[in-house]
């Protein structure tokens, strides 16, 4: 009463996908796990293979280079059960054209590995509506905050997602001559629900062995506004930020 898939290759829209998994056909158990992976597929091509609802959800993301995702789906095949989904992905940050519709941040350089789990809620149906948990690890990152032309270079660290909160563990980066070690958390920043997440609440701790004030002149000048601000950008702009700064 077991159906096993062992390195099954299927061509979908003229692109090869690899399937591995196991289905328990016993109605008393009905457990299944399915792993689907592919190499070098355009993000738009991959997005259009999904349901209409998921296509809309993912339309706020765009990458200029092909991606090689691995998706694990695990649960019970009995009617009404919602599966858990895990996504693993490696991305060249320079290929990130859009993330969640954010227009205020530009990724200039770096690499990242993404490992995210989505646990469906009972209201999910075929959407990515549910709990989010995972990590993004990045290295050699260069990021520009466009409204103030503020640049962070040589960035390394781990970003953890926990439902709508984002936790940052020991993010190390340099701006100008100032080296920063940062950690913190942002509440109401990431959510996969249809409910308006409201405004961001950010708690931020910074340490620097030596702060050069000139490296932060961008925060004294007027911020450049843009009519293209997304809802996430506006959430940042209207949010509350609490900062603890330590330096010798």
mmCIF file of C-alpha atoms in Angstrom, residues 35-245:
data_model
loop_
_atom_site.group_PDB
_atom_site.id
_atom_site.type_symbol
_atom_site.label_atom_id
_atom_site.label_comp_id
_atom_site.label_asym_id
_atom_site.label_seq_id
_atom_site.Cartn_x
_atom_site.Cartn_y
_atom_site.Cartn_z
ATOM 1 C CA UNK A 35 9.810 16.689 -3.379
ATOM 2 C CA UNK A 36 9.861 18.631 -6.661
ATOM 3 C CA UNK A 37 13.018 20.278 -7.972
ATOM 4 C CA UNK A 38 14.274 21.856 -11.156
ATOM 5 C CA UNK A 39 17.309 23.720 -12.444
ATOM 6 C CA UNK A 40 17.623 27.094 -14.154
ATOM 7 C CA UNK A 41 14.004 27.972 -14.749
ATOM 8 C CA UNK A 42 12.865 31.537 -15.344
ATOM 9 C CA UNK A 43 10.853 32.834 -12.395
ATOM 10 C CA UNK A 44 8.007 34.020 -14.616
ATOM 11 C CA UNK A 45 7.811 30.637 -16.325
ATOM 12 C CA UNK A 46 7.691 28.873 -12.944
ATOM 13 C CA UNK A 47 5.083 31.305 -11.594
ATOM 14 C CA UNK A 48 2.740 30.678 -14.536
ATOM 15 C CA UNK A 49 2.686 26.941 -13.782
ATOM 16 C CA UNK A 50 0.871 27.642 -10.494
ATOM 17 C CA UNK A 51 -2.781 28.340 -9.734
ATOM 18 C CA UNK A 52 -4.252 31.742 -10.597
ATOM 19 C CA UNK A 53 -4.323 32.718 -6.913
ATOM 20 C CA UNK A 54 -0.659 31.854 -6.377
ATOM 21 C CA UNK A 55 0.321 33.629 -9.590
ATOM 22 C CA UNK A 56 -1.198 36.841 -8.237
ATOM 23 C CA UNK A 57 0.513 36.364 -4.856
ATOM 24 C CA UNK A 58 3.925 35.928 -6.487
ATOM 25 C CA UNK A 59 3.537 38.715 -9.037
ATOM 26 C CA UNK A 60 5.210 41.102 -6.558
ATOM 27 C CA UNK A 61 8.473 39.149 -6.915
ATOM 28 C CA UNK A 62 10.823 39.214 -9.896
ATOM 29 C CA UNK A 63 14.319 37.919 -10.671
ATOM 30 C CA UNK A 64 16.453 38.700 -13.702
ATOM 31 C CA UNK A 65 18.350 35.366 -13.550
ATOM 32 C CA UNK A 66 16.958 31.800 -13.622
ATOM 33 C CA UNK A 67 16.267 30.081 -10.294
ATOM 34 C CA UNK A 68 16.762 26.461 -9.138
ATOM 35 C CA UNK A 69 14.078 25.781 -6.505
ATOM 36 C CA UNK A 70 13.445 22.702 -4.404
ATOM 37 C CA UNK A 71 9.947 22.387 -2.927
ATOM 38 C CA UNK A 72 8.947 19.783 -0.341
ATOM 39 C CA UNK A 73 5.243 19.095 0.311
ATOM 40 C CA UNK A 74 4.270 16.902 3.254
ATOM 41 C CA UNK A 75 0.935 15.986 4.812
ATOM 42 C CA UNK A 76 -2.047 13.660 4.524
ATOM 43 C CA UNK A 77 -3.920 13.000 1.311
ATOM 44 C CA UNK A 78 -7.255 12.730 3.161
ATOM 45 C CA UNK A 79 -9.778 15.383 2.141
ATOM 46 C CA UNK A 80 -9.589 18.630 4.115
ATOM 47 C CA UNK A 81 -5.992 18.256 5.322
ATOM 48 C CA UNK A 82 -3.648 21.151 4.588
ATOM 49 C CA UNK A 83 -0.072 20.207 3.648
ATOM 50 C CA UNK A 84 3.087 21.851 4.912
ATOM 51 C CA UNK A 85 5.348 23.346 2.265
ATOM 52 C CA UNK A 86 9.101 23.981 2.443
ATOM 53 C CA UNK A 87 10.995 26.013 -0.161
ATOM 54 C CA UNK A 88 14.777 25.950 -0.615
ATOM 55 C CA UNK A 89 16.443 28.336 -3.010
ATOM 56 C CA UNK A 90 19.829 29.948 -3.714
ATOM 57 C CA UNK A 91 19.745 33.432 -5.261
ATOM 58 C CA UNK A 92 22.254 35.928 -6.599
ATOM 59 C CA UNK A 93 21.054 39.109 -4.870
ATOM 60 C CA UNK A 94 21.877 41.220 -7.919
ATOM 61 C CA UNK A 95 19.223 39.285 -9.826
ATOM 62 C CA UNK A 96 16.498 40.376 -7.382
ATOM 63 C CA UNK A 97 14.351 42.820 -9.303
ATOM 64 C CA UNK A 98 11.408 42.980 -6.906
ATOM 65 C CA UNK A 99 10.627 41.536 -3.458
ATOM 66 C CA UNK A 100 7.076 41.853 -2.110
ATOM 67 C CA UNK A 101 6.654 45.006 -4.187
ATOM 68 C CA UNK A 102 9.341 46.904 -2.223
ATOM 69 C CA UNK A 103 10.681 49.820 -4.265
ATOM 70 C CA UNK A 104 12.822 51.548 -1.619
ATOM 71 C CA UNK A 105 15.592 48.906 -1.457
ATOM 72 C CA UNK A 106 18.004 47.885 -4.222
ATOM 73 C CA UNK A 107 20.221 44.805 -4.024
ATOM 74 C CA UNK A 108 23.531 45.615 -5.735
ATOM 75 C CA UNK A 109 25.578 42.516 -4.964
ATOM 76 C CA UNK A 110 25.794 39.304 -2.932
ATOM 77 C CA UNK A 111 24.520 35.757 -2.570
ATOM 78 C CA UNK A 112 21.763 34.293 -0.423
ATOM 79 C CA UNK A 113 20.267 30.926 0.473
ATOM 80 C CA UNK A 114 16.596 30.748 1.392
ATOM 81 C CA UNK A 115 14.886 28.051 3.445
ATOM 82 C CA UNK A 116 11.246 28.835 4.207
ATOM 83 C CA UNK A 117 8.410 26.677 5.543
ATOM 84 C CA UNK A 118 4.758 27.575 5.029
ATOM 85 C CA UNK A 119 2.139 25.907 7.198
ATOM 86 C CA UNK A 120 -1.326 26.349 5.687
ATOM 87 C CA UNK A 121 -4.168 27.659 7.763
ATOM 88 C CA UNK A 122 -7.668 26.218 7.580
ATOM 89 C CA UNK A 123 -8.737 29.218 5.483
ATOM 90 C CA UNK A 124 -5.912 28.698 3.017
ATOM 91 C CA UNK A 125 -7.603 26.850 0.141
ATOM 92 C CA UNK A 126 -4.980 27.153 -2.621
ATOM 93 C CA UNK A 127 -3.262 30.311 -1.387
ATOM 94 C CA UNK A 128 -0.066 30.840 0.572
ATOM 95 C CA UNK A 129 -2.164 32.088 3.455
ATOM 96 C CA UNK A 130 -0.734 30.727 6.696
ATOM 97 C CA UNK A 131 2.181 30.647 9.100
ATOM 98 C CA UNK A 132 5.644 31.466 7.793
ATOM 99 C CA UNK A 133 8.877 30.213 9.316
ATOM 100 C CA UNK A 134 12.348 30.131 7.822
ATOM 101 C CA UNK A 135 15.761 31.684 7.288
ATOM 102 C CA UNK A 136 17.615 33.733 4.705
ATOM 103 C CA UNK A 137 21.415 33.600 4.915
ATOM 104 C CA UNK A 138 23.408 36.068 2.852
ATOM 105 C CA UNK A 139 27.030 37.041 2.307
ATOM 106 C CA UNK A 140 29.007 39.728 0.446
ATOM 107 C CA UNK A 141 25.812 41.762 0.236
ATOM 108 C CA UNK A 142 25.586 45.362 -0.945
ATOM 109 C CA UNK A 143 22.253 47.066 -0.353
ATOM 110 C CA UNK A 144 21.107 50.615 -1.118
ATOM 111 C CA UNK A 145 18.200 52.318 0.651
ATOM 112 C CA UNK A 146 17.105 54.499 -2.253
ATOM 113 C CA UNK A 147 15.079 57.276 -0.527
ATOM 114 C CA UNK A 148 18.291 58.393 1.254
ATOM 115 C CA UNK A 149 20.903 56.820 -1.032
ATOM 116 C CA UNK A 150 22.253 55.000 2.042
ATOM 117 C CA UNK A 151 24.530 52.064 1.244
ATOM 118 C CA UNK A 152 25.522 49.020 3.279
ATOM 119 C CA UNK A 153 28.456 46.950 2.003
ATOM 120 C CA UNK A 154 30.148 43.653 2.920
ATOM 121 C CA UNK A 155 26.937 42.465 4.526
ATOM 122 C CA UNK A 156 26.775 39.040 6.154
ATOM 123 C CA UNK A 157 24.123 37.625 8.418
ATOM 124 C CA UNK A 158 20.979 35.614 8.975
ATOM 125 C CA UNK A 159 17.384 36.826 8.725
ATOM 126 C CA UNK A 160 14.786 34.613 10.395
ATOM 127 C CA UNK A 161 11.047 34.776 9.733
ATOM 128 C CA UNK A 162 8.531 33.850 12.404
ATOM 129 C CA UNK A 163 4.985 34.452 11.181
ATOM 130 C CA UNK A 164 4.695 38.230 10.682
ATOM 131 C CA UNK A 165 7.910 38.995 12.614
ATOM 132 C CA UNK A 166 11.402 39.233 11.154
ATOM 133 C CA UNK A 167 14.374 38.475 13.418
ATOM 134 C CA UNK A 168 17.890 39.563 12.418
ATOM 135 C CA UNK A 169 20.846 37.720 13.963
ATOM 136 C CA UNK A 170 24.229 39.468 14.007
ATOM 137 C CA UNK A 171 24.052 41.319 10.721
ATOM 138 C CA UNK A 172 27.545 42.671 9.977
ATOM 139 C CA UNK A 173 27.937 45.440 7.406
ATOM 140 C CA UNK A 174 29.945 48.557 6.602
ATOM 141 C CA UNK A 175 28.750 52.017 5.616
ATOM 142 C CA UNK A 176 31.535 54.365 4.597
ATOM 143 C CA UNK A 177 34.242 53.933 7.283
ATOM 144 C CA UNK A 178 31.829 52.708 9.952
ATOM 145 C CA UNK A 179 31.567 49.000 10.711
ATOM 146 C CA UNK A 180 28.245 47.961 12.211
ATOM 147 C CA UNK A 181 27.088 44.857 14.044
ATOM 148 C CA UNK A 182 23.301 44.790 14.149
ATOM 149 C CA UNK A 183 20.539 42.594 15.475
ATOM 150 C CA UNK A 184 16.882 43.176 16.067
ATOM 151 C CA UNK A 185 13.347 42.323 15.195
ATOM 152 C CA UNK A 186 10.537 43.825 13.187
ATOM 153 C CA UNK A 187 6.937 43.051 14.056
ATOM 154 C CA UNK A 188 4.133 43.103 11.488
ATOM 155 C CA UNK A 189 6.672 43.223 8.666
ATOM 156 C CA UNK A 190 5.994 39.957 6.832
ATOM 157 C CA UNK A 191 2.588 38.364 6.591
ATOM 158 C CA UNK A 192 0.984 35.980 4.118
ATOM 159 C CA UNK A 193 -2.538 36.692 5.268
ATOM 160 C CA UNK A 194 -5.041 38.823 3.412
ATOM 161 C CA UNK A 195 -5.317 41.104 6.448
ATOM 162 C CA UNK A 196 -3.573 44.503 6.274
ATOM 163 C CA UNK A 197 -0.475 44.060 8.471
ATOM 164 C CA UNK A 198 -0.646 47.701 9.630
ATOM 165 C CA UNK A 199 2.584 49.573 10.366
ATOM 166 C CA UNK A 200 6.018 48.156 11.088
ATOM 167 C CA UNK A 201 7.383 48.172 14.643
ATOM 168 C CA UNK A 202 11.178 47.764 14.587
ATOM 169 C CA UNK A 203 13.489 47.131 17.557
ATOM 170 C CA UNK A 204 17.119 47.623 16.536
ATOM 171 C CA UNK A 205 20.431 47.170 18.398
ATOM 172 C CA UNK A 206 23.630 48.503 16.838
ATOM 173 C CA UNK A 207 27.236 48.207 17.941
ATOM 174 C CA UNK A 208 30.233 49.859 16.310
ATOM 175 C CA UNK A 209 33.835 50.061 17.496
ATOM 176 C CA UNK A 210 34.048 53.537 15.931
ATOM 177 C CA UNK A 211 31.225 55.629 14.457
ATOM 178 C CA UNK A 212 31.950 58.224 11.776
ATOM 179 C CA UNK A 213 29.072 60.714 11.823
ATOM 180 C CA UNK A 214 29.713 61.748 8.202
ATOM 181 C CA UNK A 215 28.647 58.253 7.103
ATOM 182 C CA UNK A 216 25.095 59.016 8.280
ATOM 183 C CA UNK A 217 24.587 62.432 6.644
ATOM 184 C CA UNK A 218 21.966 60.875 4.390
ATOM 185 C CA UNK A 219 19.585 60.744 7.367
ATOM 186 C CA UNK A 220 19.846 64.500 7.913
ATOM 187 C CA UNK A 221 18.879 65.409 4.347
ATOM 188 C CA UNK A 222 15.287 65.309 3.136
ATOM 189 C CA UNK A 223 14.042 61.910 2.111
ATOM 190 C CA UNK A 224 13.326 61.382 -1.572
ATOM 191 C CA UNK A 225 9.666 60.543 -1.962
ATOM 192 C CA UNK A 226 8.319 58.327 -4.712
ATOM 193 C CA UNK A 227 4.835 57.921 -6.120
ATOM 194 C CA UNK A 228 5.733 54.247 -6.703
ATOM 195 C CA UNK A 229 5.817 53.393 -2.991
ATOM 196 C CA UNK A 230 4.329 49.979 -2.253
ATOM 197 C CA UNK A 231 2.227 49.130 0.804
ATOM 198 C CA UNK A 232 5.364 47.655 2.443
ATOM 199 C CA UNK A 233 7.330 50.853 1.748
ATOM 200 C CA UNK A 234 4.557 52.894 3.344
ATOM 201 C CA UNK A 235 4.526 50.502 6.295
ATOM 202 C CA UNK A 236 8.214 51.304 6.834
ATOM 203 C CA UNK A 237 7.668 55.059 6.453
ATOM 204 C CA UNK A 238 4.833 55.187 9.000
ATOM 205 C CA UNK A 239 6.335 52.644 11.396
ATOM 206 C CA UNK A 240 7.878 53.015 14.845
ATOM 207 C CA UNK A 241 11.617 52.390 15.275
ATOM 208 C CA UNK A 242 13.320 51.890 18.659
ATOM 209 C CA UNK A 243 17.152 51.953 18.526
ATOM 210 C CA UNK A 244 19.836 51.094 21.113
ATOM 211 C CA UNK A 245 23.305 52.218 19.969
#
